[in-house]
Coordinates of C-alpha atoms and ligand atoms in Angstrom, one line a residue:
X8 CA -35.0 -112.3 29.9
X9 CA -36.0 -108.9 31.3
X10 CA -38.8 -109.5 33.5
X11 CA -41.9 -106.5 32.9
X12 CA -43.2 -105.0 36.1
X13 CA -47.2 -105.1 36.1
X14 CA -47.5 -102.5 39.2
X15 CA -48.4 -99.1 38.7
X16 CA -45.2 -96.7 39.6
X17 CA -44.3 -95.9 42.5
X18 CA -45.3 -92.5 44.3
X19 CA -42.1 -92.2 45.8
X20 CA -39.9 -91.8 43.1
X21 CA -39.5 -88.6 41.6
X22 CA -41.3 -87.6 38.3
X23 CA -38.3 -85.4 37.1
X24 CA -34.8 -84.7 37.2
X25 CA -34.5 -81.0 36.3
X26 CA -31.1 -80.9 36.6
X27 CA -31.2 -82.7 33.3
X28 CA -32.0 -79.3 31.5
X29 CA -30.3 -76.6 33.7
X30 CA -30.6 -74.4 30.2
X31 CA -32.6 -75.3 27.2
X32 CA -31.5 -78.3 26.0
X33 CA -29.8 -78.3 22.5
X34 CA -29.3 -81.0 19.3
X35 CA -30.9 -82.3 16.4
X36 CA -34.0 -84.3 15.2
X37 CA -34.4 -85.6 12.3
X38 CA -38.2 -84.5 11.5
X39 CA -37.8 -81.1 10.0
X40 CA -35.4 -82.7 7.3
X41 CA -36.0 -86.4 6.6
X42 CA -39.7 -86.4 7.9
X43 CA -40.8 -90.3 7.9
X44 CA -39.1 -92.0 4.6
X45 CA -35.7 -90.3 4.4
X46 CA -34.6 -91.4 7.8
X47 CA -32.6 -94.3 8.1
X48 CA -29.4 -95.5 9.8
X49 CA -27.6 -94.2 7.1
X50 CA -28.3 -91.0 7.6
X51 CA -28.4 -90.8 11.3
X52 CA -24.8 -91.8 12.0
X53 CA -23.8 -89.7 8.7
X54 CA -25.4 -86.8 10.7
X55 CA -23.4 -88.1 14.0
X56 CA -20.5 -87.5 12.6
X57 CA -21.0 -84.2 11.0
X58 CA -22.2 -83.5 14.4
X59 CA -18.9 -84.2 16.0
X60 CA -16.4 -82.4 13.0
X61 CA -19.0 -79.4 12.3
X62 CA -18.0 -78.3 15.4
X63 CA -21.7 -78.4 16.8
X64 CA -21.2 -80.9 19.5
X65 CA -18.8 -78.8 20.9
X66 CA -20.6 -75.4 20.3
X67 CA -23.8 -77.5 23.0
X68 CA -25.8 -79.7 20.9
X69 CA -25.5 -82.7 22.4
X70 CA -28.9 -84.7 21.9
X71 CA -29.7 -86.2 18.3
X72 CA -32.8 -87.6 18.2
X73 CA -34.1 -90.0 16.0
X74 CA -38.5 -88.7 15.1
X75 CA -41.3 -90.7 13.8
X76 CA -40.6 -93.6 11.2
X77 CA -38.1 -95.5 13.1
X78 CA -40.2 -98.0 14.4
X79 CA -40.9 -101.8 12.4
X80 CA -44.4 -101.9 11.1
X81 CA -45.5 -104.1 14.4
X82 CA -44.3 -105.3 17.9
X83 CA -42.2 -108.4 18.2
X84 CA -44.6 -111.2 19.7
X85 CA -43.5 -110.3 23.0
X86 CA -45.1 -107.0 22.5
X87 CA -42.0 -104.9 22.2
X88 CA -40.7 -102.1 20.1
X89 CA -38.3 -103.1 17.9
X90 CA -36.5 -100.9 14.8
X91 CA -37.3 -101.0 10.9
X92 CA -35.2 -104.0 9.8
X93 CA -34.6 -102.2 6.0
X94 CA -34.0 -98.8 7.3
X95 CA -32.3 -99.5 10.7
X96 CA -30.5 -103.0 10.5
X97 CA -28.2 -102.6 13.3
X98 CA -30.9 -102.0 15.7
X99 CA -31.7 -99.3 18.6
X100 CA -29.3 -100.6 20.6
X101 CA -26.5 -100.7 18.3
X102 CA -27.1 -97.0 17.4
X103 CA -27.6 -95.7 20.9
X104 CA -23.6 -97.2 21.1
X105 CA -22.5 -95.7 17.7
X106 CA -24.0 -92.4 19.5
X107 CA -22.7 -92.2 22.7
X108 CA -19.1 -93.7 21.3
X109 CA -19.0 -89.4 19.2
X110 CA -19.7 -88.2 22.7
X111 CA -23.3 -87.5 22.2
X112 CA -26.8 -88.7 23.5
X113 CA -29.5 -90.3 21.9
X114 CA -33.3 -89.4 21.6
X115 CA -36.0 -91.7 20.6
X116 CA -40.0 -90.8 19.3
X117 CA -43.0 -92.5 21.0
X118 CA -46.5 -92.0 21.1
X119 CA -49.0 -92.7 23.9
X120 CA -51.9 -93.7 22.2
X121 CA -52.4 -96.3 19.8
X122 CA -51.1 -94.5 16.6
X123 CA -48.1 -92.2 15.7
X124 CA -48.4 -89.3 13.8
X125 CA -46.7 -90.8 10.7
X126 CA -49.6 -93.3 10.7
X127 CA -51.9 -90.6 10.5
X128 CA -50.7 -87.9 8.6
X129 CA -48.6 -90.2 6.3
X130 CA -49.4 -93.4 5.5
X131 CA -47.3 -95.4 7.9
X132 CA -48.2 -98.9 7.7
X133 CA -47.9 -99.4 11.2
X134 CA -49.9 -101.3 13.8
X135 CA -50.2 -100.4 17.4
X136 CA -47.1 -99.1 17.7
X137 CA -48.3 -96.4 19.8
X138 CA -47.3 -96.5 23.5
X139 CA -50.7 -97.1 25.4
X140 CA -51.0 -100.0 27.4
X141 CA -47.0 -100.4 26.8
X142 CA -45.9 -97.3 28.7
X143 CA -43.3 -99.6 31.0
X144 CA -42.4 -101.8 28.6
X145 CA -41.7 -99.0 26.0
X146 CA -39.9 -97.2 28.8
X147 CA -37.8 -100.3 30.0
X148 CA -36.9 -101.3 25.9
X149 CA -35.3 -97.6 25.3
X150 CA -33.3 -97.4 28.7
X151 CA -31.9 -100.5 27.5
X152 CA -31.5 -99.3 24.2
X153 CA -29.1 -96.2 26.0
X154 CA -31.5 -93.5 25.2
X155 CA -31.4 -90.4 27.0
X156 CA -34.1 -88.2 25.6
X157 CA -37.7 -89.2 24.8
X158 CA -40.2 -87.1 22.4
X159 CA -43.5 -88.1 23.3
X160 CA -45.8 -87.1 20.9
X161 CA -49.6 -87.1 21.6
X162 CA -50.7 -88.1 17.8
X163 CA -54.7 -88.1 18.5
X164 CA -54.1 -90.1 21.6
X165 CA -57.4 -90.2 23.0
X166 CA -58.9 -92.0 19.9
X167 CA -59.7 -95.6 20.0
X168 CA -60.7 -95.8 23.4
X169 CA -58.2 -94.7 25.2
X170 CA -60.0 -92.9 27.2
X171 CA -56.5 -90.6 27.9
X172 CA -56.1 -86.9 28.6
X173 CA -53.3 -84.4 28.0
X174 CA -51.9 -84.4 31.6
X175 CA -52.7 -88.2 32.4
X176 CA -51.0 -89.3 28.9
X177 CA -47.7 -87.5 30.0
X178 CA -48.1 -88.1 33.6
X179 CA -48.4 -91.8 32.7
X180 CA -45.1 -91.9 30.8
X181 CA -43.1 -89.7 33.4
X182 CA -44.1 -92.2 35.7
X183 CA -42.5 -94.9 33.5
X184 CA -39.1 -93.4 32.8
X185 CA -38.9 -92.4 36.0
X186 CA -38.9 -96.1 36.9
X187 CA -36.3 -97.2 34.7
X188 CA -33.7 -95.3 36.6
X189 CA -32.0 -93.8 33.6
X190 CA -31.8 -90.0 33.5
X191 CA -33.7 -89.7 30.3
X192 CA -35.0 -86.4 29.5
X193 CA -38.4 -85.8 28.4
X194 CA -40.2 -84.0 26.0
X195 CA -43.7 -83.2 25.6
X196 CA -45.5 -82.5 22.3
X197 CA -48.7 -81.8 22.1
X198 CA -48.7 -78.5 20.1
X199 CA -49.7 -76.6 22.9
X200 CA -53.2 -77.8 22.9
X201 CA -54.4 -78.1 26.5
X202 CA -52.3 -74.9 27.6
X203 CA -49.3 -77.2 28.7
X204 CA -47.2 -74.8 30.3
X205 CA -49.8 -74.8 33.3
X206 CA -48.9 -78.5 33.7
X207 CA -46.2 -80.0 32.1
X208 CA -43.3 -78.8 33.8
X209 CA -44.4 -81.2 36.6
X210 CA -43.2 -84.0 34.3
X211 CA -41.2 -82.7 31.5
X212 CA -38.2 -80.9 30.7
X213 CA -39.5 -79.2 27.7
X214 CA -43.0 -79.2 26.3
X215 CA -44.4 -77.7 22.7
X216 CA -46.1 -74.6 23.2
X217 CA -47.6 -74.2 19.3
X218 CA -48.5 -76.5 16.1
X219 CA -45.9 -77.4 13.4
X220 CA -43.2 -75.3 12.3
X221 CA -42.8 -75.2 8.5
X222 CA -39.9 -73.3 6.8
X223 CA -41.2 -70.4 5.9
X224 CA -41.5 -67.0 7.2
X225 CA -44.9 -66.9 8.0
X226 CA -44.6 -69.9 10.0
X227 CA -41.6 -68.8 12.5
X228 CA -44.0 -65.4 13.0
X229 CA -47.3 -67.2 13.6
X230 CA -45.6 -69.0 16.4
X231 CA -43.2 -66.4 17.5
X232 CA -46.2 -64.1 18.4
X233 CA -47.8 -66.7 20.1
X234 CA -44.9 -67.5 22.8
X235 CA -46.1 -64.0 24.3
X236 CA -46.8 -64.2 28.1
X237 CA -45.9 -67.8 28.2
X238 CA -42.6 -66.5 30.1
X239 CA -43.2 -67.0 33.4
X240 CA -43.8 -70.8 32.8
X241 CA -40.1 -71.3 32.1
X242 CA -36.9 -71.9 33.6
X243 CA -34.0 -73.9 34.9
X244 CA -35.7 -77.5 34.3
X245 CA -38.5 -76.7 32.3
X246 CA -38.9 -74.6 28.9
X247 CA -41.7 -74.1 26.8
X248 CA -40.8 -75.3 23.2
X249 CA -41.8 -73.5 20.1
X250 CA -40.7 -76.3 17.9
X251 CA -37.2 -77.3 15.9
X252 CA -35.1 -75.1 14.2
X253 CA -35.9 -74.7 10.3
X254 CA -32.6 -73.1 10.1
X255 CA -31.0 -74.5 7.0
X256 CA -33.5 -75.9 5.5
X257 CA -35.1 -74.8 2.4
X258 CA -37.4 -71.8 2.6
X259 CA -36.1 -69.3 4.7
X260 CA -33.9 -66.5 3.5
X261 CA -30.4 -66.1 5.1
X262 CA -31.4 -63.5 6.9
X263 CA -34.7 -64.8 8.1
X264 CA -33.2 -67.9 9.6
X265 CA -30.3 -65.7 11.7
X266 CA -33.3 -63.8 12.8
X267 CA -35.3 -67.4 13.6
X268 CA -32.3 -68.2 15.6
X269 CA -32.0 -65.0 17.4
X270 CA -35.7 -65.1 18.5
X271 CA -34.9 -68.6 19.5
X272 CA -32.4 -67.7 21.5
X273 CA -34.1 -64.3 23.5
X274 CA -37.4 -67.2 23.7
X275 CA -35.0 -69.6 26.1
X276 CA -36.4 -72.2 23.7
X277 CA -34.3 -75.5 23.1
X278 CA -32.2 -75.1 20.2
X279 CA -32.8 -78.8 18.0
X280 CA -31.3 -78.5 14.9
X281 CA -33.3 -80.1 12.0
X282 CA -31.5 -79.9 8.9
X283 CA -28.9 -81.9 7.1
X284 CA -26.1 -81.1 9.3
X285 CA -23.8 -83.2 6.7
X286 CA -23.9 -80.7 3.8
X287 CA -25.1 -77.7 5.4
X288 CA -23.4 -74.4 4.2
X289 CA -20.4 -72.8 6.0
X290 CA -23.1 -69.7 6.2
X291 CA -25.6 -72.4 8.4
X292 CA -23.0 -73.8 10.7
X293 CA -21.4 -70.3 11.6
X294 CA -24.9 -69.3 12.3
X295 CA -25.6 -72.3 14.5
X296 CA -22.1 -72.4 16.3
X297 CA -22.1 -68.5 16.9
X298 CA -21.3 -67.9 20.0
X299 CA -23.1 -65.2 20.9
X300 CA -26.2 -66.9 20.2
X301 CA -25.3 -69.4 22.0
X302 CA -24.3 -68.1 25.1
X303 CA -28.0 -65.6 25.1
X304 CA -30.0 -69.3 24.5
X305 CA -27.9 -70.8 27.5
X306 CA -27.4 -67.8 30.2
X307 CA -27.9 -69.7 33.7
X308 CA -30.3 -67.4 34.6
X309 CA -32.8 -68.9 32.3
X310 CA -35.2 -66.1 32.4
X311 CA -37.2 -66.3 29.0
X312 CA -37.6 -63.2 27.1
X313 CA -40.2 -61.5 25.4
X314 CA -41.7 -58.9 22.9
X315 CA -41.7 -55.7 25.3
X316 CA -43.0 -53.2 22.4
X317 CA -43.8 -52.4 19.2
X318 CA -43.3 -49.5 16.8
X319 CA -44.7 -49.7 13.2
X320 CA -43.1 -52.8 11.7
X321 CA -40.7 -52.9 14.0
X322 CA -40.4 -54.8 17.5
X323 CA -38.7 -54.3 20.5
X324 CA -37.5 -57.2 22.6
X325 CA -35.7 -58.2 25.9
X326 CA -34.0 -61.0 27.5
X327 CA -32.7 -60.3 30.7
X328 CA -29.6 -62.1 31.3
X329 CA -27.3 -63.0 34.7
X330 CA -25.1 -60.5 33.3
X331 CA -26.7 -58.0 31.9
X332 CA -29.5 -57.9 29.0
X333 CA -30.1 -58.5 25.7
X334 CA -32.4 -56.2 23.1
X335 CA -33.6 -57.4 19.8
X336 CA -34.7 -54.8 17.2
X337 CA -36.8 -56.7 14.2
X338 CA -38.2 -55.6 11.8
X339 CA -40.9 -57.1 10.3
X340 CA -41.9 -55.4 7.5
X341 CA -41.0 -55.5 3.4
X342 CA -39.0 -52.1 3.8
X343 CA -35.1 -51.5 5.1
X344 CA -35.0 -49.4 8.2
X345 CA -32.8 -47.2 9.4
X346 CA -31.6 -47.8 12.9
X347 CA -29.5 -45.5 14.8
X348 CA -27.5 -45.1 18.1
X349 CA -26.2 -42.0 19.2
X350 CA -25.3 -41.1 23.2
X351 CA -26.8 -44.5 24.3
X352 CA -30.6 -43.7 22.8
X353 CA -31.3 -46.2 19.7
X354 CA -33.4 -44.6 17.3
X355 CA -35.5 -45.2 14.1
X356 CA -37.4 -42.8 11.9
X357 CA -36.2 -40.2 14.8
X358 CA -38.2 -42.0 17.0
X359 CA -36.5 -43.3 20.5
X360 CA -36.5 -47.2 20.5
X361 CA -34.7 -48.1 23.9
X362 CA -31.9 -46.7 25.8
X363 CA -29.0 -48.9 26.5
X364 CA -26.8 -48.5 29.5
X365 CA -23.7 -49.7 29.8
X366 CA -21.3 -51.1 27.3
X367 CA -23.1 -52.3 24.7
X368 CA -22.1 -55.4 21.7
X369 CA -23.8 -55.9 18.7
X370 CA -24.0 -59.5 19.0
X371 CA -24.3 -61.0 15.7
X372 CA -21.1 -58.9 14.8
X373 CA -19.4 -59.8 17.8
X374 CA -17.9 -56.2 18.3
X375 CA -18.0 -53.4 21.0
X376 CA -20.2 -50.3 19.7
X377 CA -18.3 -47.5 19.2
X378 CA -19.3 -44.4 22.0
X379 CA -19.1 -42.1 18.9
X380 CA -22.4 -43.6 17.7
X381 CA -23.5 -46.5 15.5
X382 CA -26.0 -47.0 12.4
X383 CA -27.4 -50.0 10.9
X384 CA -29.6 -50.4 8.1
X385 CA -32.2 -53.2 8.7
X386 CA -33.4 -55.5 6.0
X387 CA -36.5 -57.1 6.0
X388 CA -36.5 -59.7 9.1
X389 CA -33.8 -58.7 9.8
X390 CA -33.2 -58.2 13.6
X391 CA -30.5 -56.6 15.6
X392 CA -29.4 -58.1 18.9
X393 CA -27.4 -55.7 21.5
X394 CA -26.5 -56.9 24.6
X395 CA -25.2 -54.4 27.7
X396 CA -24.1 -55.3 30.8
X397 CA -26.2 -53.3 33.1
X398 CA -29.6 -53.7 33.1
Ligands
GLA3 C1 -46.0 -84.4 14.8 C2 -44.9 -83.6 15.6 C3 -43.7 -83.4 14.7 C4 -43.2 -84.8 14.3 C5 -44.3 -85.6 13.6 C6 -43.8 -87.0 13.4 O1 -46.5 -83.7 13.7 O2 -45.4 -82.3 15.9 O3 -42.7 -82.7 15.4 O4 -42.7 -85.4 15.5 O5 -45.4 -85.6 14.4 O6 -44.8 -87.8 12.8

């Protein structure tokens, strides 16, 4: 029998690893896709193994984590966490095995009040199944469940007496996994509410920076333009989180999701996957395995990039990377554009854009542009990445 530890932790061990998220870390969740009554065991090993012969394991995304709704209606009557005996029969433990044995890692979803968001938002017919007052134990049941990446989602959590904040909530659980002595990496959710980024790469690896995506265009905008002047916040160990990928997922347009993806990428923002990996189109896994994506989300440098100017409906953005950098042309608006390169000036509407210096890819295309000069025609949302190699 695992005996609980009642002491507070102790000040001496460290709150963080960041070597656990050098570059933004990368994998699925199963929220975006299978929200709270889809999910099941069923569908998370189905996804495990499309993970593995899709190609995106290999291509970085290593973590798949299991979101809300996992979780049996109650603790056991020891007071722990156990699984939904319809929907996950084998158990946490068993699954964490069946994860790890396809090479990948496996994430779990708590909350540190008294509810989760499913309870709230939809009907979960849960009780106290939130973390508070459990933190240890909670911690202590997933290390020995194998899990290697914890959401913690803050779900209201200063209701019902609580009497938590933003920063003690998370502290409190860093504290925990931290005395478990399993790498575990750690993600913080609350939306962005209490200005996280001033605080939260103290304890987390990653930590939400905005409400909810949805899959829609308006969505990955209304976010997008809020990210601005958050970079300085990130880095190696610790990146501000605009939320999961909605690439795939019903809503966006082909083109809108390549250009979600690309602002992903100049954002340094993890790359979790949240669609259903298993039938996705070949269109959706090229885009998600391209390596030139890839490679901008996960430069070592992990300088995060930014909006750096705007000219009608389009924008201008940078990414400095250890190589070079990378500019984004997008354009917002309903019309097609014009863009033009010609002696290393890009141009739209006769109007100079940026210069580039340098040889210069288009990076969605994966070519070389030629020196003789370049034109692309834009469609709406669409955006345009060229990287040089001189700054
Ligand atoms: C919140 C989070 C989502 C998801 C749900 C689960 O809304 O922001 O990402 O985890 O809770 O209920």
């Amino acid at each position: 029998m695992r005996v609980m530890s009642t002491e507070a932790p102790d000040a001496a061990v460290p709150l963080k690893d960041a070597t656990l998220a050098a570059t933004p870390p990368m994998g699925w969740n199963s929220w975006n896709r299978f929200r709270c009554y889809e999910l099941s065991e069923e569908v998370v090993l189905g996804i495990a193994d499309a993970m593995v012969t899709s190609g995106m394991r290999d291509a970085g995304y290593h973590y798949l984590v299991v979101d809300d709704c996992w979780q049996a209606f109650a603790r056991d009557d020891a007071g722990n966490l156990a699984s939904h005996p319809k929907r996950f029969p084998s158990g946490m433990a068993a699954l964490g095995e069946q994860i790890h044995a396809r090479g990948l890692k496996f994430g779990l979803y708590l909350a540190p009040g008294r509810k989760t968001c499913a309870m709230i938002y939809d009907r979960y017919p849960a009780r106290e199944i939130g973390s508070f007052g459990h933190e240890q134990r909670d911690a202590q049941t997933l290390a020995g469940w194998g899990v290697d990446y914890l959401k913690y989602d803050w779900c209201k959590a200063n209701r019902g007496g609580t009497g938590l904040d933003f920063e003690g909530a998370f502290e409190r659980m860093a504290g925990a996994l931290a005395e478990t002595g399993r790498p575990i990496l750690y993600s913080i959710s609350e939306y962005g509410s209490s200005r996280p980024w001033q605080w939260a790469g103290r304890y987390g690896h990653l930590w939400r920076t905005t409400p909810d995506i949805r899959a829609r265009w308006s969505s990955v905008l209304k976010i997008v333009d809020r990210q601005h002047g958050l970079a300085p916040f990130a880095g190696p160990g610790g990146w501000n989180d605009p939320d999961m990928l909605e690439v795939g997922n019903e809503g966006l347009s082909e083109i809108e999701a390549r250009s979600h993806l690309m602002l992903w990428a100049l954002l340094a923002a993890p790359l979790m996957t949240g669609n259903d990996l298993r039938t996705m189109s070949a269109v959706t896994r090229e885009l998600l395995t391209h390596p030139g994506l890839i490679s901008i989300s996960q430069d070592v440098l992990g300088r995060q990039g930014e909006r750096v100017a705007r000219h009608g409906s389009l924008e201008l953005w940078a990414r400095a990377l250890s190589d070079g950098v990378v500019h984004g042309v997008l354009n917002r608006g309903s019309r097609p554009t014009r863009v033009e390169l010609a002696d290393g000036v890009v141009r739209a509407a006769g109007r100079e854009l940026l210069r580039l210096s340098g040889a210069a890819v288009d990076v969605f295309a994966g070519r070389a542009l030629s020196a003789g000069g370049e034109e692309w025609q834009l469609a709406p949302h669409e955006m345009l990445l060229l990287r040089t190699s001189e700054c």
